[in-house]
XYZ file of C-alpha atoms in Angstrom:
130
model
C 14.303 24.624 -49.021
C 15.525 24.456 -45.435
C 14.739 21.230 -43.558
C 15.458 20.802 -39.855
C 16.737 17.305 -39.184
C 16.153 15.353 -35.978
C 16.916 11.741 -35.134
C 16.470 10.027 -31.757
C 19.695 8.133 -32.572
C 21.771 11.235 -31.799
C 21.615 13.449 -28.709
C 18.816 15.981 -28.551
C 20.063 19.570 -28.746
C 20.976 21.111 -25.386
C 20.216 24.635 -26.532
C 18.433 26.667 -29.225
C 19.850 24.810 -32.231
C 19.078 21.800 -34.438
C 21.018 18.567 -34.799
C 21.381 19.453 -38.460
C 19.963 21.570 -41.246
C 19.526 20.254 -44.778
C 19.411 22.819 -47.582
C 18.905 21.289 -51.017
C 21.596 18.579 -51.069
C 23.866 20.053 -48.376
C 23.741 18.979 -44.734
C 25.186 21.155 -41.974
C 25.500 19.351 -38.645
C 25.786 21.030 -35.303
C 28.848 20.171 -33.276
C 28.487 16.791 -31.646
C 29.848 15.910 -28.240
C 30.004 12.571 -26.421
C 26.445 12.433 -25.128
C 24.907 8.971 -25.405
C 21.586 9.529 -27.229
C 19.585 6.954 -25.254
C 20.917 7.546 -21.745
C 22.042 11.172 -21.849
C 25.300 10.111 -20.173
C 28.442 11.990 -21.136
C 31.142 9.501 -22.146
C 34.441 11.212 -21.309
C 36.264 8.479 -19.379
C 38.772 7.990 -22.221
C 39.492 10.190 -25.263
C 39.152 7.275 -27.705
C 35.770 6.285 -26.246
C 34.727 9.932 -26.249
C 35.743 10.458 -29.878
C 34.007 7.235 -30.917
C 30.750 8.446 -29.322
C 31.075 11.789 -31.139
C 31.610 10.033 -34.470
C 28.704 7.644 -33.838
C 26.466 10.642 -33.125
C 27.561 12.218 -36.416
C 26.971 8.898 -38.188
C 23.388 8.778 -36.870
C 22.694 12.277 -38.160
C 24.218 11.480 -41.558
C 22.126 8.315 -41.793
C 18.960 10.253 -40.915
C 19.730 12.465 -43.920
C 20.323 9.445 -46.175
C 24.080 10.000 -46.213
C 27.296 8.361 -45.006
C 30.766 9.590 -44.128
C 31.542 9.345 -47.869
C 29.283 12.399 -48.321
C 31.212 14.526 -45.813
C 33.173 17.329 -47.480
C 34.313 19.314 -44.415
C 34.741 18.768 -40.682
C 35.666 21.059 -37.855
C 37.221 19.540 -34.734
C 37.481 21.416 -31.460
C 39.645 19.847 -28.763
C 40.491 20.951 -25.248
C 44.008 19.479 -25.277
C 46.197 19.296 -28.385
C 48.081 16.424 -26.725
C 44.998 14.278 -27.490
C 45.247 15.028 -31.218
C 46.868 11.710 -32.172
C 44.264 9.572 -30.412
C 41.369 11.691 -31.719
C 42.809 11.579 -35.233
C 43.174 7.770 -35.098
C 39.496 7.287 -34.200
C 38.290 9.998 -36.605
C 40.331 8.548 -39.467
C 38.715 5.149 -39.021
C 35.394 6.572 -40.197
C 36.706 7.782 -43.566
C 38.218 6.076 -46.573
C 41.598 7.686 -47.264
C 40.558 8.624 -50.788
C 37.325 10.208 -49.483
C 38.749 12.116 -46.490
C 37.113 15.536 -46.135
C 38.764 18.893 -45.681
C 39.029 19.879 -42.012
C 40.602 21.978 -39.332
C 41.410 21.077 -35.749
C 41.516 23.814 -33.141
C 42.386 23.729 -29.461
C 39.902 25.687 -27.370
C 39.805 26.743 -23.726
C 36.554 24.971 -22.924
C 33.750 22.982 -24.560
C 30.091 22.437 -23.607
C 29.571 20.082 -20.659
C 33.369 20.178 -20.158
C 33.911 17.527 -22.827
C 37.269 17.123 -24.555
C 36.229 16.991 -28.219
C 33.452 18.393 -30.420
C 33.094 17.716 -34.144
C 30.786 19.178 -36.786
C 30.452 18.252 -40.442
C 29.187 19.478 -43.768
C 28.002 16.777 -46.168
C 26.677 16.868 -49.726
C 24.431 14.347 -51.467
C 25.907 13.492 -54.813
C 23.724 12.800 -57.793
C 23.876 9.316 -59.274
C 26.770 9.058 -61.660
């Protein structure tokens, strides 16, 4: 069964898409950018602040689905400047336990929505109690 997920703790979609879709035990998030969910402000003054906002938006969506970053199995990271990779990676890595780090790819792109510098999406799976 397909469930459309929405939480006010993450930015509202800025187009014809959902924050996330839950199918059975698998959550597919839309790409998150550094929009503050309460103010609508875009937080791009510093790449570490920007990446933190993106990860906090993902965290809010995961929590709305009853999940955490431990449930994430795959991420896709789009960045506008590969020179920012180290700083983005440092922030991103702080949200995962090393032994639970998901698969991922990081791709440099020509441009992102709202002219942000980083966008991240995730796929997460609820695990049955062991």
